[in-house]
Short mmCIF file of C-alpha atoms in Angstrom, two decimals:
data_model
loop_
_atom_site.label_atom_id
_atom_site.label_comp_id
_atom_site.label_asym_id
_atom_site.label_seq_id
_atom_site.Cartn_x
_atom_site.Cartn_y
_atom_site.Cartn_z
CA MET A 220 -92.19 -4.63 3.45
CA ALA A 221 -91.71 -4.44 -0.30
CA ASP A 222 -88.14 -3.17 0.09
CA PHE A 223 -86.96 -6.63 1.18
CA ASP A 224 -86.95 -10.04 -0.48
CA TYR A 225 -88.52 -11.55 2.64
CA ASP A 226 -90.16 -10.39 5.81
CA LEU A 227 -88.22 -13.06 7.72
CA PHE A 228 -85.16 -15.09 6.86
CA VAL A 229 -84.34 -17.93 9.27
CA ILE A 230 -80.85 -19.43 9.41
CA GLY A 231 -81.11 -22.97 10.74
CA ALA A 232 -84.03 -25.39 10.39
CA GLY A 233 -84.03 -27.07 13.78
CA SER A 234 -86.92 -27.16 16.23
CA GLY A 235 -86.73 -23.45 17.12
CA GLY A 236 -86.19 -22.19 13.59
CA VAL A 237 -88.94 -24.32 12.08
CA ARG A 238 -91.45 -23.26 14.74
CA ALA A 239 -90.60 -19.58 14.25
CA ALA A 240 -90.79 -19.86 10.46
CA ARG A 241 -94.18 -21.56 10.30
CA VAL A 242 -95.77 -19.36 12.98
CA ALA A 243 -94.46 -16.18 11.34
CA ALA A 244 -95.86 -17.42 8.02
CA SER A 245 -99.23 -18.10 9.67
CA HIS A 246 -99.20 -14.46 10.79
CA GLY A 247 -98.89 -13.44 7.13
CA ALA A 248 -95.14 -12.99 6.79
CA LYS A 249 -93.18 -13.98 3.69
CA VAL A 250 -90.62 -16.41 5.10
CA ALA A 251 -87.57 -18.33 3.89
CA ILE A 252 -85.44 -20.74 5.90
CA ALA A 253 -81.91 -21.94 5.10
CA GLU A 254 -80.41 -25.22 6.27
CA GLU A 255 -77.04 -26.61 5.22
CA TYR A 256 -77.71 -30.23 6.20
CA ARG A 257 -81.20 -31.64 6.93
CA ILE A 258 -84.37 -30.10 8.26
CA GLY A 259 -85.13 -31.10 11.84
CA GLY A 260 -82.03 -29.99 13.70
CA THR A 261 -80.07 -31.70 16.44
CA CYS A 262 -83.04 -33.17 18.29
CA VAL A 263 -84.59 -34.92 15.31
CA ILE A 264 -81.52 -35.74 13.21
CA ARG A 265 -78.67 -36.46 15.63
CA GLY A 266 -79.92 -36.03 19.19
CA CYS A 267 -82.91 -36.60 21.43
CA VAL A 268 -85.13 -38.66 19.15
CA PRO A 269 -82.67 -41.19 17.65
CA LYS A 270 -80.89 -41.45 21.00
CA LYS A 271 -84.15 -42.27 22.81
CA LEU A 272 -84.82 -44.98 20.23
CA LEU A 273 -81.41 -46.47 21.01
CA VAL A 274 -82.32 -46.33 24.70
CA TYR A 275 -85.50 -48.29 23.97
CA GLY A 276 -83.53 -50.81 21.93
CA SER A 277 -80.94 -51.31 24.66
CA HIS A 278 -83.63 -51.85 27.34
CA PHE A 279 -84.57 -55.16 25.76
CA ALA A 280 -81.31 -56.64 27.06
CA GLU A 281 -82.53 -56.04 30.61
CA ASP A 282 -86.08 -57.10 29.80
CA LEU A 283 -84.94 -60.38 28.27
CA GLU A 284 -82.82 -61.08 31.33
CA ASP A 285 -85.73 -60.38 33.68
CA ALA A 286 -88.30 -62.24 31.58
CA GLU A 287 -87.48 -65.65 33.06
CA ASN A 288 -88.92 -64.67 36.43
CA TYR A 289 -92.08 -63.60 34.62
CA GLY A 290 -92.53 -66.99 32.97
CA TRP A 291 -90.86 -66.33 29.63
CA SER A 292 -87.98 -68.24 28.09
CA PHE A 293 -85.95 -67.49 24.99
CA GLU A 294 -83.37 -69.61 23.21
CA ASN A 295 -80.22 -67.88 22.05
CA PRO A 296 -81.53 -64.30 21.71
CA LYS A 297 -79.28 -62.25 19.42
CA PHE A 298 -78.80 -58.55 18.91
CA ASP A 299 -78.17 -57.01 15.47
CA TRP A 300 -76.69 -53.51 15.71
CA ASN A 301 -77.04 -52.81 11.99
CA ARG A 302 -80.74 -53.64 12.09
CA LEU A 303 -81.39 -51.28 15.01
CA ARG A 304 -79.19 -48.56 13.53
CA ASP A 305 -80.89 -48.66 10.14
CA HIS A 306 -84.36 -48.70 11.68
CA VAL A 307 -83.49 -45.65 13.79
CA LEU A 308 -82.07 -43.81 10.78
CA GLY A 309 -85.21 -44.71 8.85
CA ASP A 310 -87.31 -43.00 11.49
CA VAL A 311 -85.07 -39.95 11.25
CA ASP A 312 -85.86 -39.88 7.52
CA ARG A 313 -89.58 -40.04 8.34
CA LEU A 314 -89.37 -37.11 10.77
CA ASN A 315 -87.21 -35.10 8.38
CA SER A 316 -89.92 -35.53 5.74
CA LEU A 317 -92.64 -34.43 8.16
CA TYR A 318 -90.72 -31.26 9.02
CA GLU A 319 -90.30 -30.48 5.33
CA LYS A 320 -94.02 -30.95 4.73
CA THR A 321 -94.84 -28.67 7.66
CA LEU A 322 -92.79 -25.85 6.17
CA GLU A 323 -94.22 -26.47 2.70
CA SER A 324 -97.80 -26.43 3.96
CA HIS A 325 -97.21 -23.04 5.59
CA GLY A 326 -95.68 -21.53 2.46
CA VAL A 327 -92.15 -21.25 3.87
CA GLU A 328 -89.47 -21.35 1.18
CA ARG A 329 -86.74 -23.89 1.94
CA ILE A 330 -83.17 -23.15 0.87
CA MET A 331 -80.88 -26.14 1.34
CA GLU A 332 -77.51 -24.44 1.60
CA ARG A 333 -75.44 -22.59 4.17
CA ALA A 334 -76.37 -19.00 4.90
CA VAL A 335 -74.41 -16.41 6.86
CA VAL A 336 -75.19 -12.92 8.07
CA ASN A 337 -73.90 -10.31 5.65
CA GLY A 338 -75.35 -7.20 7.29
CA SER A 339 -78.19 -6.05 9.47
CA ASN A 340 -80.75 -6.98 6.81
CA THR A 341 -78.88 -9.28 4.43
CA VAL A 342 -77.68 -12.85 4.32
CA LYS A 343 -75.33 -14.52 1.88
CA LEU A 344 -75.77 -18.10 0.67
CA ALA A 345 -72.92 -20.51 -0.04
CA SER A 346 -73.75 -20.17 -3.74
CA GLY A 347 -72.95 -16.46 -3.51
CA ARG A 348 -76.53 -15.23 -3.73
CA GLU A 349 -77.42 -12.34 -1.44
CA ILE A 350 -80.89 -12.06 0.09
CA SER A 351 -82.46 -9.19 2.00
CA ALA A 352 -84.95 -9.53 4.86
CA LYS A 353 -86.61 -7.13 7.26
CA TYR A 354 -85.81 -9.53 10.07
CA ILE A 355 -83.21 -12.27 10.39
CA LEU A 356 -83.54 -15.08 12.91
CA VAL A 357 -80.45 -17.12 13.82
CA ALA A 358 -81.36 -20.61 15.01
CA VAL A 359 -78.32 -22.72 14.12
CA GLY A 360 -78.13 -24.52 17.48
CA GLY A 361 -75.02 -26.04 19.00
CA TRP A 362 -72.28 -28.47 18.04
CA PRO A 363 -70.25 -31.05 20.02
CA PHE A 364 -67.19 -29.55 21.66
CA VAL A 365 -63.95 -31.53 21.31
CA PRO A 366 -61.05 -30.34 23.51
CA GLU A 367 -57.64 -30.00 21.91
CA PHE A 368 -55.35 -32.97 22.50
CA GLU A 369 -53.07 -35.08 20.33
CA GLY A 370 -55.07 -37.59 18.32
CA SER A 371 -58.44 -35.93 18.81
CA GLU A 372 -59.12 -36.53 15.10
CA HIS A 373 -59.44 -40.25 15.89
CA CYS A 374 -62.38 -39.67 18.21
CA ILE A 375 -66.08 -39.56 17.43
CA THR A 376 -68.83 -37.41 18.92
CA SER A 377 -72.51 -38.04 19.53
CA ASN A 378 -73.10 -37.08 15.88
CA GLU A 379 -71.33 -40.17 14.61
CA VAL A 380 -72.61 -42.79 17.07
CA PHE A 381 -75.80 -43.23 15.06
CA HIS A 382 -73.80 -44.22 11.97
CA LEU A 383 -71.31 -46.74 13.37
CA ASP A 384 -70.64 -49.63 11.00
CA GLU A 385 -70.42 -52.05 13.90
CA LEU A 386 -70.91 -52.08 17.64
CA PRO A 387 -67.54 -51.61 19.37
CA LYS A 388 -66.53 -54.10 22.06
CA ARG A 389 -64.58 -51.50 24.07
CA VAL A 390 -65.57 -47.85 24.34
CA VAL A 391 -63.92 -44.98 26.20
CA ILE A 392 -66.19 -41.99 26.77
CA ALA A 393 -64.75 -38.58 27.63
CA GLY A 394 -67.08 -36.53 29.81
CA ALA A 395 -69.72 -37.24 32.44
CA GLY A 396 -72.62 -35.03 31.44
CA TYR A 397 -76.00 -36.22 30.24
CA ILE A 398 -74.86 -37.10 26.70
CA ALA A 399 -71.92 -39.12 28.00
CA LEU A 400 -73.97 -41.06 30.54
CA GLU A 401 -76.87 -41.70 28.19
CA PHE A 402 -74.57 -43.28 25.62
CA ALA A 403 -72.68 -45.08 28.38
CA GLY A 404 -75.95 -46.72 29.44
CA ILE A 405 -76.94 -47.62 25.87
CA LEU A 406 -73.59 -49.14 24.95
CA ASN A 407 -73.20 -50.94 28.27
CA ALA A 408 -76.64 -52.54 27.93
CA LEU A 409 -75.81 -53.66 24.39
CA GLY A 410 -72.76 -55.53 25.65
CA CYS A 411 -69.91 -53.06 25.19
CA HIS A 412 -67.25 -52.58 27.85
CA VAL A 413 -67.61 -48.89 28.74
CA THR A 414 -65.13 -46.68 30.58
CA VAL A 415 -66.19 -43.13 31.44
CA VAL A 416 -63.30 -40.70 31.85
CA ASN A 417 -63.83 -37.29 33.44
CA ARG A 418 -61.61 -34.33 34.33
CA SER A 419 -63.34 -33.93 37.71
CA ALA A 420 -65.08 -36.26 40.17
CA VAL A 421 -68.56 -34.88 39.46
CA ILE A 422 -71.06 -36.49 37.11
CA LEU A 423 -74.16 -34.68 35.84
CA ARG A 424 -73.18 -31.30 37.21
CA GLY A 425 -76.31 -29.30 38.06
CA TYR A 426 -78.44 -32.25 39.13
CA ASP A 427 -79.25 -33.12 42.73
CA GLU A 428 -76.29 -34.72 44.49
CA SER A 429 -78.28 -37.64 45.90
CA LEU A 430 -79.46 -38.64 42.44
CA ARG A 431 -75.96 -38.36 41.02
CA ASP A 432 -74.61 -40.62 43.75
CA ARG A 433 -77.36 -43.18 43.20
CA LEU A 434 -76.79 -43.25 39.44
CA LEU A 435 -73.05 -43.69 39.92
CA GLN A 436 -73.65 -46.59 42.30
CA ILE A 437 -76.10 -48.37 39.99
CA THR A 438 -74.13 -47.89 36.78
CA MET A 439 -70.96 -49.18 38.41
CA SER A 440 -72.85 -52.28 39.54
CA ARG A 441 -73.93 -52.73 35.92
CA GLY A 442 -70.31 -52.81 34.79
CA ILE A 443 -69.55 -49.24 33.70
CA GLU A 444 -66.09 -48.19 34.86
CA TYR A 445 -65.21 -44.63 35.86
CA LYS A 446 -61.89 -42.82 35.95
CA PHE A 447 -62.02 -39.41 37.61
CA HIS A 448 -59.52 -36.54 37.58
CA CYS A 449 -58.10 -37.93 34.34
CA PRO A 450 -57.57 -35.39 31.55
CA PHE A 451 -56.87 -36.86 28.10
CA GLN A 452 -53.24 -36.63 26.99
CA LYS A 453 -53.41 -38.26 23.58
CA VAL A 454 -55.13 -40.94 21.50
CA GLU A 455 -53.02 -43.15 19.23
CA LYS A 456 -54.37 -45.41 16.51
CA ARG A 457 -52.99 -48.95 16.38
CA ASP A 458 -52.28 -50.93 13.24
CA ASP A 459 -55.23 -53.20 14.03
CA GLY A 460 -57.62 -50.22 14.10
CA ALA A 461 -57.94 -50.01 17.89
CA PHE A 462 -56.87 -46.98 19.92
CA ASP A 463 -54.50 -46.40 22.82
CA VAL A 464 -55.97 -43.77 25.13
CA HIS A 465 -53.36 -42.01 27.24
CA LEU A 466 -54.67 -40.37 30.41
CA GLU A 467 -52.87 -38.24 32.95
CA GLY A 468 -51.64 -40.44 35.82
CA GLN A 469 -53.30 -43.63 34.52
CA ASP A 470 -52.42 -46.76 32.60
CA VAL A 471 -53.14 -46.71 28.89
CA LEU A 472 -56.68 -47.76 27.95
CA VAL A 473 -57.36 -49.73 24.78
CA ALA A 474 -60.59 -48.97 22.94
CA ASP A 475 -62.32 -49.74 19.67
CA GLN A 476 -64.01 -46.34 19.75
CA VAL A 477 -63.34 -43.15 21.69
CA LEU A 478 -66.43 -41.00 22.15
CA VAL A 479 -65.92 -37.39 23.19
CA ALA A 480 -69.00 -36.05 25.00
CA THR A 481 -67.61 -33.03 26.80
CA GLY A 482 -70.45 -30.66 26.08
CA ARG A 483 -71.79 -28.58 23.22
CA ARG A 484 -71.05 -25.05 22.04
CA PRO A 485 -73.14 -22.58 20.03
CA LYS A 486 -72.43 -23.11 16.34
CA THR A 487 -71.53 -19.50 15.54
CA ASP A 488 -68.12 -19.94 13.91
CA GLY A 489 -68.05 -18.20 10.54
CA LEU A 490 -71.66 -17.08 10.83
CA GLY A 491 -70.79 -13.47 9.97
CA LEU A 492 -72.50 -11.86 12.95
CA GLU A 493 -69.73 -9.28 13.15
CA ASN A 494 -71.08 -7.90 9.85
CA ALA A 495 -74.10 -6.71 11.82
CA GLY A 496 -72.07 -5.45 14.77
CA ILE A 497 -73.02 -8.37 17.03
CA GLU A 498 -70.40 -9.44 19.56
CA LEU A 499 -70.44 -13.02 20.83
CA GLY A 500 -70.21 -14.18 24.43
CA GLU A 501 -67.36 -16.11 26.02
CA LYS A 502 -68.64 -19.47 24.76
CA GLY A 503 -69.50 -18.18 21.32
CA GLU A 504 -73.14 -17.63 22.26
CA ILE A 505 -75.29 -14.82 20.88
CA PRO A 506 -76.39 -12.41 23.64
CA VAL A 507 -80.10 -11.58 23.42
CA ASP A 508 -82.73 -9.76 25.48
CA GLU A 509 -85.94 -11.22 26.93
CA PHE A 510 -87.55 -11.05 23.47
CA SER A 511 -84.60 -12.90 21.83
CA LYS A 512 -83.38 -9.71 20.12
CA THR A 513 -79.65 -9.21 19.63
CA SER A 514 -77.80 -5.91 19.81
CA CYS A 515 -78.91 -5.41 16.20
CA ASP A 516 -82.62 -4.48 16.11
CA SER A 517 -83.35 -6.52 12.98
CA ILE A 518 -81.60 -9.74 14.08
CA TYR A 519 -82.93 -12.21 16.65
CA ALA A 520 -81.66 -15.57 17.91
CA VAL A 521 -83.33 -18.55 19.60
CA GLY A 522 -82.37 -21.99 20.85
CA ASP A 523 -79.00 -23.44 21.80
CA VAL A 524 -77.10 -20.76 19.88
CA THR A 525 -78.04 -18.34 22.70
CA ASP A 526 -76.83 -20.75 25.42
CA ARG A 527 -79.77 -20.04 27.73
CA ILE A 528 -81.26 -23.48 28.42
CA GLN A 529 -80.21 -26.13 25.90
CA LEU A 530 -83.48 -28.05 25.59
CA THR A 531 -85.63 -28.62 22.51
CA PRO A 532 -88.90 -27.52 24.17
CA ILE A 533 -87.21 -24.26 25.16
CA ALA A 534 -86.06 -23.61 21.59
CA ILE A 535 -89.61 -24.27 20.37
CA ARG A 536 -91.09 -21.85 22.91
CA GLU A 537 -88.52 -19.21 22.03
CA GLY A 538 -89.31 -19.60 18.33
CA GLN A 539 -93.03 -19.28 19.01
CA ALA A 540 -92.53 -16.25 21.26
CA PHE A 541 -90.34 -14.54 18.65
CA ALA A 542 -92.90 -15.02 15.87
CA ASP A 543 -95.81 -13.88 18.05
CA THR A 544 -93.86 -10.83 19.21
CA VAL A 545 -92.53 -9.64 15.85
CA PHE A 546 -95.27 -10.76 13.47
CA GLY A 547 -98.31 -11.45 15.66
CA ASP A 548 -98.47 -8.12 17.49
CA LYS A 549 -98.38 -10.08 20.75
CA PRO A 550 -95.21 -9.37 22.78
CA THR A 551 -94.30 -12.69 24.41
CA THR A 552 -91.42 -13.83 26.60
CA VAL A 553 -90.44 -17.30 27.77
CA ASP A 554 -90.63 -18.30 31.44
CA TYR A 555 -87.41 -20.15 32.33
CA ASP A 556 -88.44 -20.94 35.91
CA CYS A 557 -89.11 -24.56 36.90
CA VAL A 558 -88.13 -26.10 33.56
CA PRO A 559 -88.21 -29.91 33.87
CA SER A 560 -85.36 -31.98 32.46
CA ALA A 561 -84.38 -35.62 32.27
CA VAL A 562 -81.33 -37.79 31.70
CA PHE A 563 -82.17 -40.99 29.84
CA SER A 564 -79.46 -42.90 31.59
CA GLN A 565 -80.10 -46.44 32.84
CA PRO A 566 -81.95 -46.01 35.13
CA PRO A 567 -83.19 -42.56 34.07
CA LEU A 568 -83.43 -39.52 36.30
CA ALA A 569 -85.62 -36.44 36.09
CA SER A 570 -85.70 -33.12 37.86
CA VAL A 571 -87.66 -29.89 38.19
CA GLY A 572 -87.02 -26.85 40.37
CA MET A 573 -84.23 -26.34 42.89
CA THR A 574 -81.81 -29.00 44.05
CA GLU A 575 -81.34 -29.45 47.79
CA GLY A 576 -78.12 -27.43 47.67
CA GLU A 577 -79.66 -24.59 45.68
CA ALA A 578 -82.66 -24.43 48.02
CA ARG A 579 -80.47 -24.28 51.14
CA ASN A 580 -78.37 -21.50 49.64
CA THR A 581 -81.45 -19.51 48.61
CA TYR A 582 -83.95 -20.12 51.42
CA GLY A 583 -81.81 -21.44 54.27
CA ASN A 584 -84.64 -23.15 56.13
CA ILE A 585 -85.93 -26.07 54.06
CA LYS A 586 -87.20 -29.56 54.62
CA VAL A 587 -86.38 -32.61 52.51
CA TYR A 588 -88.82 -35.47 52.07
CA SER A 589 -87.70 -38.64 50.34
CA SER A 590 -88.67 -42.15 49.36
CA ASP A 591 -85.96 -44.75 48.85
CA PHE A 592 -87.63 -47.83 47.43
CA ARG A 593 -87.19 -50.91 45.30
CA ALA A 594 -89.57 -50.92 42.33
CA MET A 595 -92.00 -53.83 42.26
CA LYS A 596 -90.67 -54.98 38.90
CA ASN A 597 -87.12 -55.08 40.29
CA ILE A 598 -88.21 -57.10 43.33
CA PHE A 599 -89.82 -59.77 41.18
CA ALA A 600 -86.92 -59.73 38.72
CA ARG A 601 -84.48 -60.03 41.65
CA ARG A 602 -82.71 -56.77 40.85
CA GLN A 603 -81.30 -54.92 43.84
CA GLU A 604 -81.47 -51.46 42.25
CA ARG A 605 -83.42 -48.91 44.24
CA GLY A 606 -85.25 -45.78 43.14
CA LEU A 607 -85.03 -42.47 44.98
CA TYR A 608 -87.54 -39.58 44.98
CA LYS A 609 -86.85 -36.28 46.74
CA LEU A 610 -89.18 -33.39 47.49
CA ILE A 611 -87.53 -30.11 48.52
CA VAL A 612 -89.88 -27.92 50.57
CA GLU A 613 -89.68 -24.37 51.94
CA VAL A 614 -90.27 -23.86 55.65
CA PRO A 615 -92.75 -22.82 57.01
CA THR A 616 -94.97 -22.48 53.91
CA GLU A 617 -94.17 -26.03 52.74
CA LYS A 618 -94.24 -24.81 49.15
CA VAL A 619 -92.51 -27.40 46.97
CA LEU A 620 -89.28 -25.92 45.59
CA GLY A 621 -87.95 -28.96 43.75
CA LEU A 622 -88.68 -32.54 42.83
CA HIS A 623 -85.96 -35.02 41.88
CA MET A 624 -86.33 -38.65 40.85
CA ILE A 625 -84.23 -41.60 39.75
CA GLY A 626 -85.78 -44.91 38.85
CA PRO A 627 -87.73 -46.67 36.09
CA GLU A 628 -89.97 -44.31 34.09
CA ALA A 629 -88.88 -41.29 36.17
CA PRO A 630 -89.17 -38.82 33.23
CA GLU A 631 -92.69 -40.00 32.37
CA ILE A 632 -93.80 -39.55 35.98
CA LEU A 633 -92.08 -36.21 36.47
CA GLN A 634 -93.77 -34.50 33.51
CA ALA A 635 -97.13 -34.58 35.27
CA ALA A 636 -95.65 -33.82 38.70
CA ALA A 637 -93.78 -30.82 37.27
CA ILE A 638 -97.14 -29.12 36.76
CA ALA A 639 -97.70 -29.21 40.52
CA VAL A 640 -94.25 -27.76 41.23
CA LYS A 641 -94.67 -25.05 38.60
CA ALA A 642 -98.08 -24.18 40.07
CA GLY A 643 -96.51 -23.59 43.49
CA LEU A 644 -98.37 -26.35 45.30
CA THR A 645 -97.41 -27.42 48.81
CA LYS A 646 -96.42 -30.66 50.47
CA GLN A 647 -99.93 -30.77 51.94
CA ASP A 648 -101.39 -30.69 48.42
CA PHE A 649 -99.31 -33.76 47.59
CA ASP A 650 -100.42 -35.44 50.85
CA ASN A 651 -104.07 -34.67 50.11
CA THR A 652 -103.86 -36.59 46.84
CA VAL A 653 -104.86 -40.26 47.07
CA ALA A 654 -102.14 -42.69 46.01
CA LEU A 655 -102.51 -44.64 42.76
CA HIS A 656 -101.66 -48.17 43.83
CA PRO A 657 -99.69 -50.19 42.92
CA SER A 658 -97.35 -47.84 41.09
CA MET A 659 -93.99 -46.20 41.52
CA ALA A 660 -95.63 -42.80 41.08
CA GLU A 661 -97.59 -43.23 44.34
CA GLU A 662 -94.34 -42.60 46.19
CA LEU A 663 -94.81 -38.92 45.29
CA VAL A 664 -97.76 -38.60 47.67
CA LEU A 665 -96.41 -40.92 50.37
CA MET A 666 -93.07 -39.25 51.13
CA ARG A 667 -92.27 -38.62 54.78
#
């Protein structure tokens, strides 16, 4: 491979790009990776990890409220947003450093500037330097999508929430997907007045309907307001720094911050893929085959930029599979069936496999088992919120097609249960397992 500067050049140092770079290097490849911001990507820098830390921080509001029934008392507890924010950002710094050390220890050259595709085997850096590589991997991920409306420049996205100078008293959130509802739960728990505005009447599209309904019911009881079928018209900034939010067919809402969480798009603008003859999809995604190869034989793409399944563990698996295929002489594809996912709303929900609707459309004859219960902690704390677990089963084999949960610690419980669903176990296999009592998880083997 002496004709090229590198065996592999990776554009984007997120979870997928970093995994691909270090694995390719371990296979003996000469690798460089370019990143225009910070190493770690969306998940580590501005997504899953810092957001989950904010979720943990916001849970203390509920725990402090419930503590009295458990024998604890606190005088004048106070919350300091700046302290939580800075601690979270400090942990982001720690993880960023660990990612850098991982690349360094594997001999991957780090180039901290923007790189774009300049041809089938060349990239061009922002400094003007051109670099050649036998293979190019695009792993630039996605970016928050902000619809066009008057005053959109006054709004923030999930990127900016982690850097707010102060906690807003009133927040309007556009969108009702997982990012919108996770931040709605965080901000609501921390004492903000939250209004969720959505173009349709559906929250968390793609999740089981029963779980969506339960989450809507619980979050409304916690004080989150919803306005459905309300497209944004414009956002105006007041002299006092607040914002007037104009919605179609609604009274004007006043907010201290307007958060747009209407989805994410592949970050392919200006990436130069046309220089290698690669045409983008309707959403700007890079079309790839089962081995993550684009229409150009020397260019591959992994992660959210391909718009397959936008989850960090998927990007990591795709990066690993790419490196093993191209540099490890081990052709590997990723299995996208039965991928578990979670929404860290309050309460959280988690899901794996088919929803009830999907199973009916695919198999026709199915059976649904469920458990609608009040968690022991909620009973003692005098909270009326109820959890809901659903098991979707094929008839007559009773193979489990899907498992869906909402309630405390649902994601932690589902990760282990997802193994059973992925393995194709049956309802009888669940029934044959002795319950672990007392726990919420025992409901999985007691459903009727």
